[in-house]
CSV table of C-alpha atoms and ligand atoms in Angstrom, one decimal:
chain,number,residue,atom,x,y,z
A,12,UNK,CA,-3.0,23.2,17.8
A,13,UNK,CA,-0.9,20.4,16.3
A,14,UNK,CA,-2.3,17.4,14.3
A,15,UNK,CA,-0.2,14.2,14.5
A,16,UNK,CA,-1.4,11.4,12.2
A,17,UNK,CA,0.1,7.9,12.1
A,18,UNK,CA,-0.7,6.0,8.9
A,19,UNK,CA,0.0,2.3,8.1
A,20,UNK,CA,1.8,0.8,5.1
A,21,UNK,CA,-0.4,-1.2,2.7
A,22,UNK,CA,-0.1,-4.1,0.4
A,23,UNK,CA,-2.4,-3.7,-2.7
A,24,UNK,CA,-3.8,-6.3,-5.1
A,25,UNK,CA,-3.0,-9.5,-3.2
A,26,UNK,CA,-2.9,-11.3,-6.5
A,27,UNK,CA,-6.2,-11.4,-8.3
A,28,UNK,CA,-7.5,-8.2,-6.6
A,29,UNK,CA,-5.7,-5.9,-8.9
A,30,UNK,CA,-6.6,-2.3,-8.2
A,31,UNK,CA,-9.5,-3.2,-5.9
A,32,UNK,CA,-8.1,-5.0,-2.8
A,33,UNK,CA,-5.5,-3.9,-0.2
A,34,UNK,CA,-4.5,-4.7,3.4
A,35,UNK,CA,-3.0,-2.4,6.0
A,36,UNK,CA,0.3,-3.6,7.5
A,37,UNK,CA,2.1,-2.9,10.8
A,38,UNK,CA,4.7,-0.5,9.4
A,39,UNK,CA,4.0,3.2,9.9
A,40,UNK,CA,4.7,6.8,8.8
A,41,UNK,CA,3.9,9.7,11.1
A,42,UNK,CA,3.0,13.2,10.0
A,43,UNK,CA,2.8,16.2,12.4
A,44,UNK,CA,1.3,19.5,11.3
A,45,UNK,CA,1.9,22.6,13.4
A,46,UNK,CA,0.7,26.0,12.3
A,47,UNK,CA,3.5,28.6,12.6
A,48,UNK,CA,3.8,32.3,12.5
A,49,UNK,CA,6.6,32.6,9.9
A,50,UNK,CA,6.0,33.3,6.3
A,51,UNK,CA,7.1,30.1,4.8
A,52,UNK,CA,6.6,26.3,4.9
A,53,UNK,CA,9.0,24.2,7.0
A,54,UNK,CA,9.3,20.5,6.3
A,55,UNK,CA,11.6,18.2,8.3
A,56,UNK,CA,11.9,14.5,7.5
A,57,UNK,CA,13.6,11.8,9.6
A,58,UNK,CA,13.9,8.0,9.4
A,59,UNK,CA,14.1,5.5,6.6
A,60,UNK,CA,15.4,7.1,3.3
A,61,UNK,CA,14.5,10.6,4.6
A,62,UNK,CA,17.0,12.3,2.2
A,63,UNK,CA,14.8,11.2,-0.8
A,64,UNK,CA,11.7,13.1,0.3
A,65,UNK,CA,10.9,16.6,-1.0
A,66,UNK,CA,11.1,19.2,1.8
A,67,UNK,CA,9.4,22.0,-0.3
A,68,UNK,CA,5.9,22.5,-1.7
A,69,UNK,CA,6.4,19.4,-3.9
A,70,UNK,CA,6.1,17.2,-0.8
A,71,UNK,CA,3.1,14.8,-1.3
A,72,UNK,CA,1.8,15.1,2.2
A,73,UNK,CA,1.8,18.9,1.9
A,74,UNK,CA,0.1,18.6,-1.6
A,75,UNK,CA,-2.6,16.6,0.1
A,76,UNK,CA,-2.8,19.1,2.9
A,77,UNK,CA,-3.4,21.9,0.4
A,78,UNK,CA,-5.9,19.8,-1.6
A,79,UNK,CA,-8.2,19.5,1.4
A,80,UNK,CA,-8.1,23.3,2.1
A,81,UNK,CA,-8.9,23.9,-1.6
A,82,UNK,CA,-11.8,21.5,-1.3
A,83,UNK,CA,-13.2,23.4,1.7
A,84,UNK,CA,-12.4,26.8,0.1
A,85,UNK,CA,-10.3,28.1,3.0
A,86,UNK,CA,-6.9,29.6,3.1
A,87,UNK,CA,-4.4,27.0,4.6
A,88,UNK,CA,-2.2,28.1,7.5
A,89,UNK,CA,1.5,28.2,7.1
A,90,UNK,CA,2.8,25.0,8.7
A,91,UNK,CA,5.7,23.1,10.0
A,92,UNK,CA,5.4,19.5,8.8
A,93,UNK,CA,7.5,16.8,10.6
A,94,UNK,CA,7.6,13.4,8.9
A,95,UNK,CA,8.9,10.2,10.5
A,96,UNK,CA,9.3,7.5,8.0
A,97,UNK,CA,9.0,3.8,8.7
A,98,UNK,CA,7.6,2.7,5.3
A,99,UNK,CA,10.2,2.3,2.6
A,100,UNK,CA,9.7,4.5,-0.5
A,101,UNK,CA,8.7,3.2,-4.0
A,102,UNK,CA,8.7,-0.4,-2.9
A,103,UNK,CA,5.1,-1.4,-3.3
A,104,UNK,CA,4.1,-0.8,0.3
A,105,UNK,CA,1.9,2.3,-0.1
A,106,UNK,CA,4.3,5.0,0.9
A,107,UNK,CA,2.5,7.5,-1.4
A,108,UNK,CA,-0.8,6.5,0.1
A,109,UNK,CA,0.5,7.2,3.6
A,110,UNK,CA,1.5,10.8,2.5
A,111,UNK,CA,-1.9,11.4,0.9
A,112,UNK,CA,-3.9,10.1,3.9
A,113,UNK,CA,-1.6,11.9,6.4
A,114,UNK,CA,-1.9,15.2,4.5
A,115,UNK,CA,-5.7,15.0,4.2
A,116,UNK,CA,-6.3,14.0,7.7
A,117,UNK,CA,-3.8,16.5,9.1
A,118,UNK,CA,-5.6,19.3,7.2
A,119,UNK,CA,-9.0,18.1,8.2
A,120,UNK,CA,-8.0,18.0,11.9
A,121,UNK,CA,-6.5,21.5,11.8
A,122,UNK,CA,-9.6,22.8,10.0
A,123,UNK,CA,-11.9,21.4,12.7
A,124,UNK,CA,-13.0,18.3,10.8
A,125,UNK,CA,-15.2,20.0,8.1
A,126,UNK,CA,-15.1,16.9,5.9
A,127,UNK,CA,-16.7,13.5,6.8
A,128,UNK,CA,-14.6,10.3,6.7
A,129,UNK,CA,-16.3,9.4,3.4
A,130,UNK,CA,-15.4,12.8,1.8
A,131,UNK,CA,-11.8,12.4,2.9
A,132,UNK,CA,-11.7,8.9,1.4
A,133,UNK,CA,-13.1,10.2,-1.9
A,134,UNK,CA,-10.4,12.9,-2.0
A,135,UNK,CA,-7.7,10.3,-1.2
A,136,UNK,CA,-8.9,8.0,-4.0
A,137,UNK,CA,-8.9,10.9,-6.5
A,138,UNK,CA,-5.4,11.9,-5.5
A,139,UNK,CA,-4.0,8.3,-5.7
A,140,UNK,CA,-6.0,7.3,-8.8
A,141,UNK,CA,-7.0,3.9,-7.4
A,142,UNK,CA,-8.5,2.9,-4.1
A,143,UNK,CA,-6.5,-0.2,-3.0
A,144,UNK,CA,-3.8,1.6,-0.9
A,145,UNK,CA,-5.6,4.6,0.4
A,146,UNK,CA,-8.7,2.8,1.6
A,147,UNK,CA,-7.0,0.3,4.0
A,148,UNK,CA,-4.5,3.1,4.9
A,149,UNK,CA,-7.5,5.1,6.1
A,150,UNK,CA,-9.6,2.5,7.8
A,151,UNK,CA,-7.3,-0.5,8.4
A,152,UNK,CA,-7.8,-4.2,7.8
A,153,UNK,CA,-8.2,-5.8,4.4
A,154,UNK,CA,-10.6,-3.9,2.2
A,155,UNK,CA,-12.3,-4.4,-1.2
A,156,UNK,CA,-13.3,-1.1,-3.0
A,157,UNK,CA,-15.6,-1.0,-6.0
A,158,UNK,CA,-17.3,1.8,-7.8
A,159,UNK,CA,-21.0,2.0,-7.0
A,160,UNK,CA,-23.9,4.1,-8.2
A,161,UNK,CA,-23.3,6.8,-5.6
A,162,UNK,CA,-19.6,6.6,-5.0
A,163,UNK,CA,-17.6,3.7,-3.7
A,164,UNK,CA,-18.7,0.5,-2.1
A,165,UNK,CA,-16.2,-0.5,0.5
A,166,UNK,CA,-16.3,-4.1,1.9
A,167,UNK,CA,-14.3,-5.4,4.8
A,168,UNK,CA,-12.6,-8.8,4.0
A,169,UNK,CA,-12.1,-10.8,7.2
A,170,UNK,CA,-8.4,-11.9,7.5
A,171,UNK,CA,-8.2,-15.3,9.1
A,172,UNK,CA,-5.9,-15.2,12.2
A,173,UNK,CA,-3.8,-18.1,11.0
A,174,UNK,CA,-2.5,-16.2,7.9
A,175,UNK,CA,0.7,-14.2,8.4
A,176,UNK,CA,1.9,-11.7,5.8
A,177,UNK,CA,5.6,-11.9,5.1
A,178,UNK,CA,7.2,-9.1,3.1
A,179,UNK,CA,10.6,-9.2,1.4
A,180,UNK,CA,11.7,-5.7,0.6
A,181,UNK,CA,14.6,-5.5,-1.9
A,182,UNK,CA,17.2,-2.7,-2.0
A,183,UNK,CA,15.9,-1.4,-5.4
A,184,UNK,CA,13.0,0.8,-6.3
A,185,UNK,CA,10.2,0.4,-8.9
A,186,UNK,CA,7.9,3.3,-9.7
A,187,UNK,CA,4.2,2.6,-9.9
A,188,UNK,CA,4.2,4.5,-13.2
A,189,UNK,CA,6.7,2.1,-14.7
A,190,UNK,CA,5.0,-1.0,-13.3
A,191,UNK,CA,1.7,0.2,-14.8
A,192,UNK,CA,3.2,1.1,-18.2
A,193,UNK,CA,4.0,-2.6,-19.0
A,194,UNK,CA,0.3,-3.6,-18.6
A,195,UNK,CA,-1.9,-4.3,-21.6
A,196,UNK,CA,-5.0,-2.1,-22.1
A,197,UNK,CA,-7.2,-5.0,-23.1
A,198,UNK,CA,-7.6,-8.6,-21.9
A,199,UNK,CA,-9.1,-11.8,-23.2
A,200,UNK,CA,-12.4,-13.2,-21.9
A,201,UNK,CA,-10.4,-16.2,-20.6
A,202,UNK,CA,-8.2,-14.0,-18.5
A,203,UNK,CA,-11.2,-12.0,-17.2
A,204,UNK,CA,-12.9,-15.3,-16.1
A,205,UNK,CA,-9.7,-16.6,-14.6
A,206,UNK,CA,-9.3,-13.5,-12.4
A,207,UNK,CA,-12.9,-13.3,-11.4
A,208,UNK,CA,-12.8,-16.9,-10.2
A,209,UNK,CA,-9.4,-16.5,-8.5
A,210,UNK,CA,-10.5,-13.3,-6.8
A,211,UNK,CA,-13.4,-15.2,-5.3
A,212,UNK,CA,-11.1,-17.9,-4.1
A,213,UNK,CA,-8.7,-15.4,-2.6
A,214,UNK,CA,-11.4,-13.6,-0.6
A,215,UNK,CA,-12.7,-17.0,0.7
A,216,UNK,CA,-9.2,-18.2,1.4
A,217,UNK,CA,-8.4,-15.0,3.4
A,218,UNK,CA,-11.7,-15.5,5.3
A,219,UNK,CA,-11.3,-19.2,6.1
A,220,UNK,CA,-7.5,-19.8,6.0
A,221,UNK,CA,-8.2,-22.7,3.6
A,222,UNK,CA,-4.7,-23.5,2.1
A,223,UNK,CA,-5.9,-24.6,-1.3
A,224,UNK,CA,-8.1,-21.6,-1.9
A,225,UNK,CA,-5.3,-19.3,-0.7
A,226,UNK,CA,-2.7,-20.9,-2.9
A,227,UNK,CA,-4.9,-20.7,-6.0
A,228,UNK,CA,-6.3,-17.3,-5.1
A,229,UNK,CA,-2.8,-15.7,-5.1
A,230,UNK,CA,-2.5,-16.2,-8.9
A,231,UNK,CA,-3.7,-13.7,-11.4
A,232,UNK,CA,-3.5,-12.9,-15.1
A,233,UNK,CA,-4.1,-9.1,-15.1
A,234,UNK,CA,-0.8,-7.7,-13.8
A,235,UNK,CA,1.7,-10.1,-12.4
A,236,UNK,CA,2.6,-12.0,-15.6
A,237,UNK,CA,3.6,-8.6,-17.1
A,238,UNK,CA,5.4,-7.2,-14.1
A,239,UNK,CA,7.5,-10.2,-13.2
A,240,UNK,CA,10.2,-9.2,-15.7
A,241,UNK,CA,10.8,-6.0,-13.8
A,242,UNK,CA,11.7,-8.0,-10.7
A,243,UNK,CA,14.9,-10.0,-11.2
A,244,UNK,CA,14.7,-13.4,-9.4
A,245,UNK,CA,10.9,-13.4,-9.1
A,246,UNK,CA,10.5,-17.0,-10.1
A,247,UNK,CA,13.3,-18.3,-7.8
A,248,UNK,CA,11.9,-16.4,-4.8
A,249,UNK,CA,8.4,-17.8,-5.5
A,250,UNK,CA,9.7,-21.3,-5.6
A,251,UNK,CA,11.6,-20.8,-2.4
A,252,UNK,CA,8.4,-19.6,-0.7
A,253,UNK,CA,6.5,-22.7,-1.7
A,254,UNK,CA,9.4,-25.0,-0.7
A,255,UNK,CA,9.5,-23.4,2.7
A,256,UNK,CA,5.8,-24.1,3.2
A,257,UNK,CA,4.2,-20.8,2.3
A,258,UNK,CA,0.8,-20.7,0.6
A,259,UNK,CA,2.1,-18.6,-2.3
A,260,UNK,CA,3.6,-15.3,-3.2
A,261,UNK,CA,2.5,-12.1,-5.0
A,262,UNK,CA,3.9,-8.8,-6.0
A,263,UNK,CA,3.0,-6.3,-3.2
A,264,UNK,CA,1.2,-3.4,-5.0
A,265,UNK,CA,3.2,-2.4,-8.0
A,266,UNK,CA,6.4,-4.0,-6.6
A,267,UNK,CA,9.2,-4.6,-6.2
A,268,UNK,CA,8.4,-5.9,-2.6
A,269,UNK,CA,7.2,-9.5,-2.7
A,270,UNK,CA,4.5,-10.6,-0.3
A,271,UNK,CA,4.2,-14.2,0.8
A,272,UNK,CA,1.3,-15.6,2.9
A,273,UNK,CA,2.1,-18.3,5.4
A,274,UNK,CA,1.2,-19.9,8.7
A,275,UNK,CA,2.8,-18.6,11.9
A,276,UNK,CA,4.7,-21.9,12.1
A,277,UNK,CA,6.6,-21.4,8.8
A,278,UNK,CA,6.6,-17.6,8.5
A,279,UNK,CA,10.2,-17.3,9.7
A,280,UNK,CA,11.4,-20.1,7.3
A,281,UNK,CA,9.6,-18.3,4.4
A,282,UNK,CA,11.3,-15.0,5.2
A,283,UNK,CA,14.7,-16.7,5.3
A,284,UNK,CA,14.0,-18.6,2.1
A,285,UNK,CA,13.0,-15.3,0.3
A,286,UNK,CA,16.2,-13.6,1.5
A,287,UNK,CA,18.4,-16.5,0.4
A,288,UNK,CA,16.8,-16.8,-3.0
A,289,UNK,CA,17.2,-13.1,-3.8
A,290,UNK,CA,20.8,-13.2,-2.4
A,291,UNK,CA,21.6,-15.6,-5.3
A,292,UNK,CA,20.7,-12.7,-7.6
A,293,UNK,CA,22.9,-10.3,-5.6
A,294,UNK,CA,19.8,-8.5,-4.3
A,295,UNK,CA,19.9,-7.5,-0.6
A,296,UNK,CA,16.5,-7.9,1.1
A,297,UNK,CA,14.9,-7.0,4.4
A,298,UNK,CA,12.4,-9.8,4.9
A,299,UNK,CA,10.0,-10.1,7.9
A,300,UNK,CA,6.7,-11.1,9.1
A,301,UNK,CA,4.2,-8.3,9.8
A,302,UNK,CA,0.7,-8.1,11.2
A,303,UNK,CA,-2.4,-6.8,9.5
A,304,UNK,CA,-3.2,-3.3,11.0
A,305,UNK,CA,-6.9,-3.2,12.0
A,306,UNK,CA,-7.1,0.4,13.0
A,307,UNK,CA,-5.9,2.4,10.0
A,308,UNK,CA,-4.8,6.0,10.2
A,309,UNK,CA,-5.2,7.6,13.6
A,310,UNK,CA,-4.4,10.7,15.5
A,311,UNK,CA,-1.7,10.2,18.1
B,59,HSE,N1,-3.1,-1.4,-7.7
B,59,HSE,C1,-1.9,-0.6,-7.9
B,59,HSE,C2,-1.0,-1.2,-8.9
B,59,HSE,C3,-1.2,-0.4,-6.6
B,59,HSE,O1,-0.8,-2.4,-8.8
B,59,HSE,O2,-0.6,-0.6,-9.8
B,59,HSE,C4,0.1,0.4,-6.7
B,59,HSE,O3,-0.1,1.7,-6.3
């Protein structure tokens, strides 16, 4: 038996939704798990930046595979793991989440699905440390995750069909650990109120496509003001997005990818403007419009 799992990229935070909102995007990694008779693990990686991925037991998808077998208290089979990468690494597009979700679902499939989707989600959140990438990677769409009395409350945020996500992916990496290390541990009441209000605006803006709510909702005071200094040219790219007619721009996840929201009519102009603004800082960029993936991880 072979388990082949396709997992979408994700953009976390969407501004004021720091550590609680994320959306699945139409870029994918594929993980194929095949039990083999030999004594040792085989991992083969192809595609985007394949040379940077561990091909031994440090591989994150394999770590997730083992975690699920530990959870169900069974001995994992020796496997061949083939990975096809379409999501750039360490760019704020949830590449780690794809590995965690791929590994857990691959193991659950080979083991005969002993864990429920909710139990797999719980394990994925534990491994990642926050829910905003793994939840949309698992179930697709735009999702809000909050702790609740008996686990996690997951709420689907409708994404208005007029809103196009445009990503500008630069040619440098930024680790989530570094991007989290610059954040304060405490915030003022004014900043907490600001983010609460803007999170509400952003959710309503995504649902309705209201331009004013979207533009305001993309601002936040919990993480972006502190992370901007890690991303050269941030302010120029943001101004270029607005000038090209976009609603606004945020850091995708922990960065350095920048995410603009725009209408279909101006999405291409926004992508071009982002590329040109970053080029002035000698930063090469791959900028493109994507779709929101509504399915999430799936067997294929
Ligand atoms: N919410 C996380 C962060 C996403 O912004 O640090 C990155 O994994």
